[in-house]
Structures are given as C-alpha cells and as structure tokens.
Amino acid sequence: MKSPLASTPQVATSAGPGPLASFLKFVVLGGGIGVLSSLAVPLLATALPWAVANAVITVVSTLLCTELHARYTFDKKRSAHWREHWQSAGSAAAGYLATSIAVSVLHLLQPSPGLLTEQIVYLTASGLAGTARFLLLRLHTFATRHNRDTPRHVPQRTPSPLTIAA
C-alpha cells in the first residue's frame, strides 16, 4: 500500500539555469542596461526634472530587461507574459523609489554634486535594488512549477483498523 505522505507536492522552484549562471546573466544583461540607463537619466534630466527622467528611463529599461530576462537569463526561450511584465514592473517601481530617494538625499546633503558622485550614488542604489529584483524574479516571477499539467492528487484517508473497530 502506498503511503499518502509519499506523494510529491507541487511547489515553485527556481527557473532556468543554476543560481550562479542566472545571476551572471542577470548582471550582464540587467547591469548593462542599467549602466546605459544611468548615462541616459542625466542626459534626459537636462530637459526634464530628474525624477521624471528617471521614471521614463526606468519604464523603457524595465520593458527591455524583462524581455531579455525571460528569453536569456531564466531560459524561458519565449517572450515575457503580461503577468511577468507587471510583476517585473512592481520590482522596478521599488528600484525607481530607491534610486530617486538616494539621489534626492544626495542633493539635500550636497546641493550641486558632480556627475561622478551622482553616478556612484545612483549605481549603488541601483545595484542594491537590482539584487533584490533578481531574487524576486528568480524565485517568484519566472519560477516554474513541477507537474503543472498533471492533476493534483489529493490523498484519500483510509480508515485505520482502530477507527473501523470503534
């Protein structure tokens, strides 16, 4: 008789390659786009308020990164679905807040920081937010479920001999 406790539960597992390989891909793709974004924000900020420039670049880079991460970082070999874009946008919004707060605090402490100082603060905040974003994308957004297509087995309780006798 097979034990009902021996059934394998359906749980989310991390997606794609191992954690180190996917983190390296995330750093190269997301970090590359992040560095380009960090150069684009101050350029766009010459025409718009800094927070607006950061928001515009964040939206564009998030859409691009979500596609790249779906296809390459987490090896989905397909375009990101809407759910994944929305979840990714949520993590990007947190990153936007982190970078905006960090640069705003810098401007409070030093009213006219140099571009290098602003970049160091922006990239540090972006790196910390990116690490948290990687964990969220890997463990939740792009995680896969084992046995998704098989019906869920609900173990039937068979009465024990003691229950029948009672």
N, CA, C and O of each residue as an XYZ file, in Angstrom:
664
protein
N       0.838     -1.168      0.000
C       0.000      0.000      0.000
C       0.890      1.241      0.000
O       1.823      1.343      0.797
N       0.605      2.153     -0.871
C       1.412      3.366     -0.988
C       0.976      4.375      0.071
O      -0.215      4.609      0.273
N       1.948      4.958      0.730
C       1.653      5.937      1.777
C       1.183      7.249      1.165
O       1.792      7.725      0.207
N       0.111      7.851      1.693
C      -0.346      9.138      1.178
C       0.656     10.248      1.476
O       0.606     11.300      0.839
N       1.546     10.045      2.409
C       2.557     11.048      2.728
C       3.696     11.044      1.721
O       4.497     11.978      1.698
N       3.783     10.015      0.891
C       4.882      9.904     -0.057
C       4.651     10.688     -1.335
O       5.561     10.784     -2.158
N       3.464     11.254     -1.532
C       3.214     11.995     -2.771
C       4.062     13.259     -2.809
O       4.294     13.893     -1.779
N       4.517     13.616     -3.987
C       5.356     14.787     -4.169
C       4.480     16.016     -4.303
O       3.634     16.063     -5.196
N       4.652     17.011     -3.449
C       3.835     18.218     -3.550
C       4.261     19.065     -4.738
O       5.403     18.997     -5.193
N       3.320     19.866     -5.233
C       3.630     20.786     -6.310
C       4.119     22.083     -5.690
O       3.359     22.798     -5.037
N       5.390     22.379     -5.898
C       5.954     23.596     -5.326
C       6.673     24.372     -6.408
O       7.129     23.803     -7.400
N       6.772     25.677     -6.208
C       7.515     26.505     -7.137
C       9.000     26.247     -6.939
O       9.475     26.130     -5.809
N       9.722     26.159     -8.041
C      11.167     26.019     -7.977
C      11.779     27.136     -8.791
O      11.116     27.755     -9.623
N      13.037     27.384     -8.544
C      13.683     28.442     -9.296
C      13.750     28.062    -10.763
O      13.829     26.884    -11.112
N      13.718     29.073    -11.616
C      13.619     28.850    -13.045
C      14.980     28.749    -13.699
O      15.968     29.277    -13.189
N      15.025     28.062    -14.839
C      16.182     28.088    -15.714
C      17.437     27.488    -15.135
O      17.398     26.502    -14.399
N      18.574     28.112    -15.486
C      19.866     27.585    -15.070
C      20.067     27.742    -13.566
O      19.216     28.286    -12.863
N      21.201     27.258    -13.093
C      21.513     27.377    -11.669
C      21.592     28.829    -11.228
O      21.639     29.738    -12.057
N      21.607     29.041     -9.916
C      21.571     30.412     -9.398
C      22.765     31.263     -9.833
O      22.596     32.441    -10.147
N      23.956     30.692     -9.857
C      25.129     31.475    -10.231
C      25.094     31.860    -11.704
O      25.374     33.006    -12.054
N      24.751     30.911    -12.565
C      24.684     31.194    -14.002
C      23.611     32.234    -14.311
O      23.842     33.155    -15.095
N      22.434     32.087    -13.692
C      21.376     33.056    -13.961
C      21.720     34.416    -13.369
O      21.365     35.441    -13.950
N      22.409     34.451    -12.218
C      22.808     35.734    -11.639
C      23.818     36.434    -12.541
O      23.745     37.648    -12.732
N      24.763     35.672    -13.099
C      25.744     36.272    -14.013
C      25.062     36.838    -15.265
O      25.397     37.932    -15.719
N      24.108     36.089    -15.814
C      23.348     36.596    -16.962
C      22.568     37.849    -16.578
O      22.514     38.816    -17.338
N      21.961     37.821    -15.386
C      21.194     38.964    -14.899
C      22.085     40.196    -14.774
O      21.692     41.295    -15.165
N      23.285     40.009    -14.227
C      24.218     41.126    -14.051
C      24.657     41.675    -15.400
O      24.684     42.890    -15.595
N      25.000     40.797    -16.327
C      25.479     41.254    -17.635
C      24.363     41.974    -18.399
O      24.561     43.086    -18.888
N      23.191     41.338    -18.501
C      22.088     41.958    -19.251
C      21.492     43.137    -18.497
O      21.432     44.249    -19.020
N      21.053     42.892    -17.270
C      20.428     43.952    -16.484
C      21.414     45.047    -16.114
O      21.078     46.231    -16.142
N      22.634     44.647    -15.767
C      23.664     45.633    -15.423
C      24.070     46.474    -16.616
O      24.295     47.678    -16.494
N      24.161     45.833    -17.771
C      24.496     46.588    -18.990
C      23.438     47.624    -19.319
O      23.746     48.776    -19.624
N      22.182     47.193    -19.251
C      21.077     48.137    -19.478
C      21.062     49.193    -18.372
O      20.772     50.361    -18.629
N      21.375     48.781    -17.142
C      21.422     49.711    -16.020
C      22.479     50.787    -16.193
O      22.238     51.957    -15.895
N      23.647     50.393    -16.671
C      24.713     51.372    -16.899
C      24.307     52.339    -18.013
O      24.502     53.549    -17.892
N      23.745     51.804    -19.090
C      23.266     52.686    -20.168
C      22.170     53.622    -19.648
O      22.122     54.798    -20.010
N      21.297     53.086    -18.800
C      20.232     53.906    -18.211
C      20.805     55.004    -17.332
O      20.315     56.133    -17.332
N      21.851     54.662    -16.581
C      22.445     55.660    -15.681
C      23.089     56.802    -16.460
O      23.216     57.916    -15.952
N      23.487     56.522    -17.681
C      24.014     57.589    -18.541
C      22.879     58.376    -19.184
O      22.995     59.580    -19.410
N      21.784     57.685    -19.476
C      20.657     58.334    -20.145
C      19.877     59.255    -19.208
O      19.369     60.287    -19.646
N      19.775     58.895    -17.918
C      18.987     59.701    -16.975
C      19.506     61.132    -16.869
O      18.718     62.064    -17.030
N      20.809     61.352    -16.601
C      21.267     62.740    -16.500
C      21.166     63.511    -17.821
O      20.962     64.725    -17.824
N      21.311     62.800    -18.936
C      21.147     63.473    -20.232
C      19.709     63.931    -20.421
O      19.458     65.058    -20.848
N      18.767     63.052    -20.102
C      17.357     63.406    -20.220
C      16.963     64.444    -19.167
O      16.049     65.241    -19.378
N      17.667     64.422    -18.028
C      17.375     65.363    -16.944
C      17.771     66.802    -17.302
O      17.415     67.739    -16.587
N      18.495     66.975    -18.386
C      18.786     68.347    -18.824
C      17.537     68.992    -19.426
O      17.437     70.218    -19.488
N      16.587     68.167    -19.867
C      15.352     68.680    -20.471
C      14.125     68.493    -19.580
O      13.122     69.185    -19.754
N      14.200     67.558    -18.624
C      13.071     67.238    -17.743
C      13.555     67.243    -16.296
O      14.757     67.156    -16.044
N      12.635     67.343    -15.354
C      13.052     67.167    -13.950
C      13.675     65.774    -13.771
O      13.297     64.821    -14.452
N      14.633     65.676    -12.845
C      15.387     64.438    -12.691
C      14.464     63.250    -12.419
O      14.645     62.191    -13.019
N      13.488     63.398    -11.537
C      12.588     62.289    -11.194
C      11.789     61.825    -12.409
O      11.547     60.629    -12.567
N      11.381     62.753    -13.266
C      10.635     62.390    -14.480
C      11.558     61.656    -15.453
O      11.173     60.644    -16.039
N      12.773     62.169    -15.621
C      13.745     61.499    -16.499
C      14.022     60.083    -16.003
O      14.087     59.146    -16.799
N      14.186     59.928    -14.689
C      14.416     58.610    -14.106
C      13.220     57.697    -14.363
O      13.399     56.519    -14.673
N      12.000     58.226    -14.237
C      10.792     57.418    -14.472
C      10.716     56.936    -15.921
O      10.426     55.767    -16.176
N      10.975     57.838    -16.865
C      10.918     57.473    -18.295
C      11.939     56.390    -18.608
O      11.612     55.389    -19.246
N      13.162     56.586    -18.164
C      14.218     55.606    -18.433
C      13.919     54.292    -17.710
O      14.208     53.221    -18.244
N      13.352     54.354    -16.518
C      13.004     53.144    -15.777
C      11.960     52.319    -16.519
O      12.080     51.096    -16.592
N      10.945     52.965    -17.065
C       9.895     52.250    -17.809
C      10.488     51.563    -19.036
O      10.255     50.375    -19.261
N      11.246     52.302    -19.816
C      11.831     51.749    -21.049
C      12.796     50.607    -20.723
O      12.745     49.548    -21.348
N      13.666     50.828    -19.750
C      14.650     49.791    -19.429
C      13.991     48.563    -18.791
O      14.472     47.444    -18.971
N      12.908     48.761    -18.057
C      12.203     47.625    -17.444
C      11.571     46.741    -18.507
O      11.669     45.516    -18.435
N      10.925     47.348    -19.488
C      10.334     46.559    -20.579
C      11.408     45.762    -21.310
O      11.232     44.577    -21.589
N      12.522     46.422    -21.617
C      13.611     45.752    -22.326
C      14.217     44.639    -21.470
O      14.418     43.524    -21.950
N      14.505     44.942    -20.213
C      15.120     43.938    -19.335
C      14.210     42.745    -19.088
O      14.689     41.611    -19.045
N      12.922     42.966    -18.926
C      12.004     41.852    -18.687
C      12.016     40.895    -19.873
O      12.007     39.677    -19.698
N      12.035     41.447    -21.067
C      12.116     40.597    -22.264
C      13.432     39.825    -22.292
O      13.443     38.619    -22.538
N      14.537     40.520    -22.040
C      15.845     39.854    -22.049
C      15.937     38.787    -20.967
O      16.466     37.702    -21.208
N      15.426     39.087    -19.778
C      15.491     38.103    -18.693
C      14.622     36.890    -18.980
O      15.019     35.763    -18.685
N      13.440     37.104    -19.551
C      12.579     35.955    -19.891
C      13.277     35.057    -20.899
O      13.293     33.836    -20.745
N      13.848     35.655    -21.921
C      14.442     34.863    -23.002
C      15.791     34.251    -22.640
O      16.056     33.102    -22.992
N      16.644     34.994    -21.948
C      18.033     34.556    -21.765
C      18.418     34.275    -20.311
O      18.998     33.227    -20.028
N      18.114     35.172    -19.399
C      18.551     34.983    -18.018
C      17.925     33.740    -17.403
O      18.612     32.934    -16.776
N      16.608     33.588    -17.586
C      15.891     32.477    -16.976
C      15.515     31.403    -17.994
O      14.723     30.510    -17.696
N      16.085     31.494    -19.196
C      15.956     30.476    -20.249
C      14.526     30.053    -20.552
O      14.266     28.866    -20.748
N      13.596     31.000    -20.594
C      12.221     30.669    -20.950
C      12.085     30.461    -22.453
O      11.159     29.793    -22.912
N      13.010     31.035    -23.215
C      13.017     30.917    -24.678
C      11.696     31.383    -25.301
O      11.229     30.839    -26.301
N      11.125     32.393    -24.682
C       9.885     32.992    -25.163
C       9.820     34.410    -24.633
O      10.599     34.821    -23.773
N       8.866     35.137    -25.175
C       8.628     36.497    -24.707
C       7.994     36.459    -23.320
O       7.337     35.483    -22.959
N       8.189     37.509    -22.555
C       7.566     37.583    -21.230
C       6.058     37.756    -21.390
O       5.597     38.444    -22.301
N       5.305     37.133    -20.506
C       3.854     37.291    -20.492
C       3.486     38.557    -19.728
O       4.328     39.134    -19.040
N       2.238     38.989    -19.844
C       1.799     40.215    -19.174
C       1.981     40.139    -17.668
O       2.399     41.115    -17.046
N       1.674     38.994    -17.076
C       1.839     38.827    -15.639
C       3.291     39.069    -15.241
O       3.561     39.722    -14.233
N       4.208     38.555    -16.018
C       5.624     38.728    -15.719
C       6.046     40.189    -15.887
O       6.863     40.699    -15.120
N       5.483     40.854    -16.895
C       5.785     42.279    -17.069
C       5.274     43.085    -15.882
O       5.971     43.975    -15.394
N       4.064     42.784    -15.410
C       3.509     43.531    -14.275
C       4.303     43.279    -13.004
O       4.575     44.215    -12.252
N       4.677     42.036    -12.752
C       5.469     41.729    -11.568
C       6.846     42.371    -11.653
O       7.370     42.879    -10.661
N       7.418     42.343    -12.833
C       8.710     42.987    -13.039
C       8.594     44.494    -12.857
O       9.490     45.131    -12.303
N       7.484     45.061    -13.328
C       7.257     46.498    -13.159
C       7.155     46.872    -11.692
O       7.623     47.936    -11.286
N       6.548     46.006    -10.896
C       6.470     46.264     -9.457
C       7.843     46.314     -8.817
O       8.120     47.182     -7.989
N       8.708     45.379     -9.205
C      10.064     45.388     -8.640
C      10.853     46.579     -9.179
O      11.702     47.129     -8.477
N      10.582     46.974    -10.404
C      11.258     48.151    -10.966
C      10.787     49.429    -10.284
O      11.567     50.364    -10.106
N       9.517     49.471     -9.904
C       8.992     50.640     -9.174
C       9.715     50.790     -7.844
O      10.030     51.905     -7.430
N       9.977     49.682     -7.177
C      10.739     49.730     -5.931
C      12.163     50.225     -6.198
O      12.713     50.996     -5.413
N      12.749     49.783     -7.301
C      14.079     50.263     -7.687
C      14.076     51.740     -8.016
O      15.008     52.467     -7.673
N      13.015     52.180     -8.688
C      12.865     53.606     -9.004
C      12.814     54.429     -7.722
O      13.476     55.461     -7.613
N      12.028     53.968     -6.757
C      11.943     54.676     -5.474
C      13.298     54.704     -4.769
O      13.697     55.732     -4.223
N      13.993     53.587     -4.781
C      15.298     53.518     -4.120
C      16.298     54.481     -4.759
O      17.002     55.202     -4.053
N      16.362     54.494     -6.092
C      17.318     55.389     -6.752
C      16.903     56.850     -6.596
O      17.753     57.719     -6.403
N      15.618     57.121     -6.677
C      15.140     58.504     -6.521
C      15.409     59.028     -5.119
O      15.861     60.160     -4.949
N      15.130     58.205     -4.117
C      15.381     58.626     -2.737
C      16.880     58.837     -2.507
O      17.288     59.817     -1.885
N      17.693     57.907     -3.016
C      19.143     58.018     -2.825
C      19.692     59.302     -3.451
O      20.474     60.013     -2.820
N      19.292     59.599     -4.679
C      19.790     60.810     -5.347
C      19.192     62.060     -4.704
O      19.870     63.084     -4.612
N      17.941     61.998     -4.260
C      17.332     63.146     -3.567
C      18.067     63.450     -2.267
O      18.319     64.614     -1.957
N      18.408     62.428     -1.514
C      19.167     62.621     -0.279
C      20.540     63.211     -0.600
O      21.013     64.106      0.100
N      21.172     62.713     -1.651
C      22.454     63.282     -2.078
C      22.312     64.774     -2.352
O      23.139     65.571     -1.907
N      21.262     65.155     -3.085
C      21.056     66.567     -3.422
C      20.722     67.410     -2.184
O      21.013     68.606     -2.153
N      20.118     66.796     -1.175
C      19.880     67.518      0.085
C      21.193     67.756      0.830
O      21.420     68.825      1.397
N      22.049     66.735      0.813
C      23.313     66.834      1.528
C      24.352     67.662      0.762
O      25.178     68.351      1.362
N      24.296     67.584     -0.541
C      25.253     68.283     -1.401
C      24.463     68.877     -2.567
O      24.200     68.174     -3.542
N      24.076     70.155     -2.493
C      23.186     70.757     -3.486
C      23.662     70.664     -4.947
O      22.836     70.587     -5.857
N      24.952     70.669     -5.174
C      25.465     70.589     -6.555
C      26.528     69.497     -6.662
O      27.711     69.792     -6.834
N      26.102     68.228     -6.559
C      27.109     67.162     -6.650
C      27.626     67.045     -8.092
O      26.932     67.393     -9.047
N      28.822     66.563     -8.216
C      29.364     66.310     -9.545
C      28.696     65.096    -10.166
O      28.063     64.297     -9.476
N      28.846     64.969    -11.470
C      28.243     63.842    -12.191
C      28.773     62.512    -11.663
O      28.013     61.552    -11.542
N      30.066     62.444    -11.346
C      30.655     61.205    -10.841
C      30.026     60.808     -9.497
O      29.691     59.642     -9.283
N      29.870     61.770     -8.608
C      29.254     61.491     -7.304
C      27.811     61.029     -7.487
O      27.370     60.074     -6.847
N      27.088     61.706     -8.353
C      25.699     61.325     -8.616
C      25.626     59.912     -9.192
O      24.740     59.136     -8.833
N      26.555     59.583    -10.083
C      26.581     58.248    -10.676
C      26.893     57.174     -9.637
O      26.295     56.098     -9.651
N      27.828     57.469     -8.739
C      28.184     56.496     -7.695
C      26.976     56.210     -6.808
O      26.687     55.054     -6.502
N      26.276     57.255     -6.398
C      25.089     57.084     -5.542
C      24.003     56.337     -6.312
O      23.404     55.400     -5.786
N      23.748     56.745     -7.552
C      22.708     56.117     -8.370
C      23.020     54.639     -8.598
O      22.152     53.786     -8.416
N      24.249     54.338     -8.995
C      24.604     52.952     -9.304
C      24.626     52.068     -8.056
O      24.302     50.883     -8.132
N      25.004     52.633     -6.914
C      24.970     51.863     -5.668
C      23.528     51.495     -5.311
O      23.228     50.338     -5.019
N      22.654     52.479     -5.337
C      21.233     52.214     -5.051
C      20.648     51.257     -6.078
O      19.869     50.367     -5.737
N      21.022     51.442     -7.323
C      20.533     50.581     -8.394
C      21.040     49.144     -8.224
O      20.301     48.192     -8.474
N      22.275     48.989     -7.808
C      22.838     47.655     -7.582
C      22.139     46.916     -6.454
O      21.858     45.723     -6.563
N      21.862     47.626     -5.376
C      21.144     47.003     -4.251
C      19.722     46.627     -4.662
O      19.247     45.534     -4.352
N      19.051     47.536     -5.357
C      17.696     47.245     -5.829
C      17.716     46.108     -6.852
O      16.803     45.283     -6.885
N      18.750     46.067     -7.678
C      18.876     45.009     -8.682
C      19.048     43.633     -8.069
O      18.503     42.652     -8.574
N      19.803     43.557     -6.982
C      19.985     42.275     -6.295
C      18.657     41.772     -5.734
O      18.326     40.593     -5.858
N      17.907     42.674     -5.121
C      16.580     42.290     -4.607
C      15.663     41.894     -5.762
O      14.879     40.953     -5.641
N      15.761     42.610     -6.875
C      14.928     42.319     -8.044
C      15.257     40.940     -8.614
O      14.353     40.193     -8.989
N      16.546     40.598     -8.682
C      16.955     39.288     -9.168
C      16.307     38.187     -8.337
O      15.761     37.226     -8.880
N      16.371     38.333     -7.017
C      15.783     37.313     -6.139
C      14.290     37.176     -6.378
O      13.773     36.060     -6.447
N      13.595     38.290     -6.506
C      12.153     38.253     -6.760
C      11.845     37.602     -8.112
O      10.962     36.749     -8.200
N      12.568     38.000     -9.166
C      12.311     37.439    -10.495
C      12.633     35.949    -10.534
O      11.877     35.166    -11.109
N      13.735     35.558     -9.933
C      14.144     34.151     -9.987
C      13.239     33.261     -9.144
O      12.848     32.178     -9.578
N      12.910     33.718     -7.944
C      12.170     32.855     -7.024
C      10.657     32.951     -7.161
O       9.931     32.088     -6.667
N      10.174     34.006     -7.837
C       8.726     34.158     -7.951
C       8.266     34.352     -9.401
O       7.553     33.508     -9.943
N       8.665     35.441    -10.017
C       8.119     35.811    -11.328
C       8.399     34.773    -12.409
O       7.483     34.375    -13.129
N       9.649     34.329    -12.534
C       9.997     33.367    -13.580
C      10.199     31.958    -13.042
O      10.780     31.114    -13.724
N       9.728     31.694    -11.826
C       9.821     30.347    -11.260
C       8.855     29.440    -12.012
O       7.829     29.889    -12.522
N       9.196     28.170    -12.070
C       8.335     27.199    -12.751
C       7.742     26.259    -11.722
O       8.257     26.123    -10.613
N       6.662     25.620    -12.101
C       6.039     24.633    -11.224
C       6.225     23.256    -11.836
O       5.998     23.046    -13.027
N       6.646     22.321    -10.990
C       6.744     20.928    -11.436
C       5.346     20.346    -11.529
O       4.459     20.693    -10.749
N       5.167     19.482    -12.467
C       3.907     18.751    -12.617
C       2.712     19.674    -12.804
O       1.621     19.375    -12.319
N       2.899     20.778    -13.491
C       1.798     21.732    -13.684
C       0.655     21.107    -14.466
O      -0.510     21.412    -14.211
N       0.977     20.228    -15.426
C      -0.055     19.661    -16.286
C      -0.734     18.432    -15.683
O      -1.772     17.994    -16.178
N      -0.164     17.884    -14.638
C      -0.788     16.704    -14.059
C      -1.778     17.141    -12.994
O      -1.521     18.087    -12.248
N      -2.904     16.458    -12.925
C      -3.898     16.841    -11.920
C      -3.334     16.658    -10.520
O      -2.549     15.748    -10.256
N      -3.748     17.528     -9.654
C      -3.285     17.472     -8.280
C      -3.901     16.259     -7.588
O      -5.111     16.042     -7.654
N      -3.073     15.491     -6.940
C      -3.535     14.297     -6.233
C      -3.841     14.673     -4.794
O      -2.969     15.132     -4.056
N      -5.077     14.475     -4.411
C      -5.468     14.708     -3.026
C      -5.562     13.341     -2.379
O      -6.425     12.535     -2.728
N      -4.660     13.082     -1.423
C      -4.668     11.747     -0.819
C      -5.981     11.471     -0.082
O      -6.478     12.315      0.664
N      -6.527     10.285     -0.303
C      -7.746      9.854      0.384
C      -7.331      9.222      1.701
O      -6.413      8.404      1.752
N      -8.001      9.602      2.739
C      -7.705      8.990      4.035
C      -8.419      7.654      4.093
O      -9.638      7.568      3.942
N      -7.643      6.631      4.311
C      -8.255      5.323      4.502
C      -8.378      5.091      5.996
O      -7.442      5.343      6.756
N      -9.521      4.615      6.402
C      -9.709      4.429      7.840
C      -8.745      3.375      8.385
O      -8.517      2.338      7.763
N      -8.210      3.653      9.514
C      -7.317      2.681     10.158
C      -8.174      1.604     10.795
O      -9.368      1.795     11.025
N      -7.546      0.462     11.080
C      -8.320     -0.621     11.727
C      -8.920     -0.166     13.072
O      -9.980     -0.648     13.473
N      -8.251      0.744     13.749
C      -8.773      1.204     15.035
C     -10.041      2.031     14.837
O     -10.958      1.948     15.654
N     -10.110      2.820     13.776
C     -11.275      3.634     13.508
C     -12.460      2.754     13.139
O     -13.584      3.013     13.571
N     -12.218      1.720     12.346
C     -13.287      0.818     11.928
C     -13.845      0.064     13.131
O     -15.056     -0.126     13.245
N     -12.965     -0.362     14.021
C     -13.376     -1.130     15.176
C     -14.173     -0.292     16.176
O     -14.959     -0.839     16.949
N     -13.985      0.982     16.170
C     -14.634      1.838     17.172
C     -16.067      2.076     16.910
O     -16.727      2.778     17.676
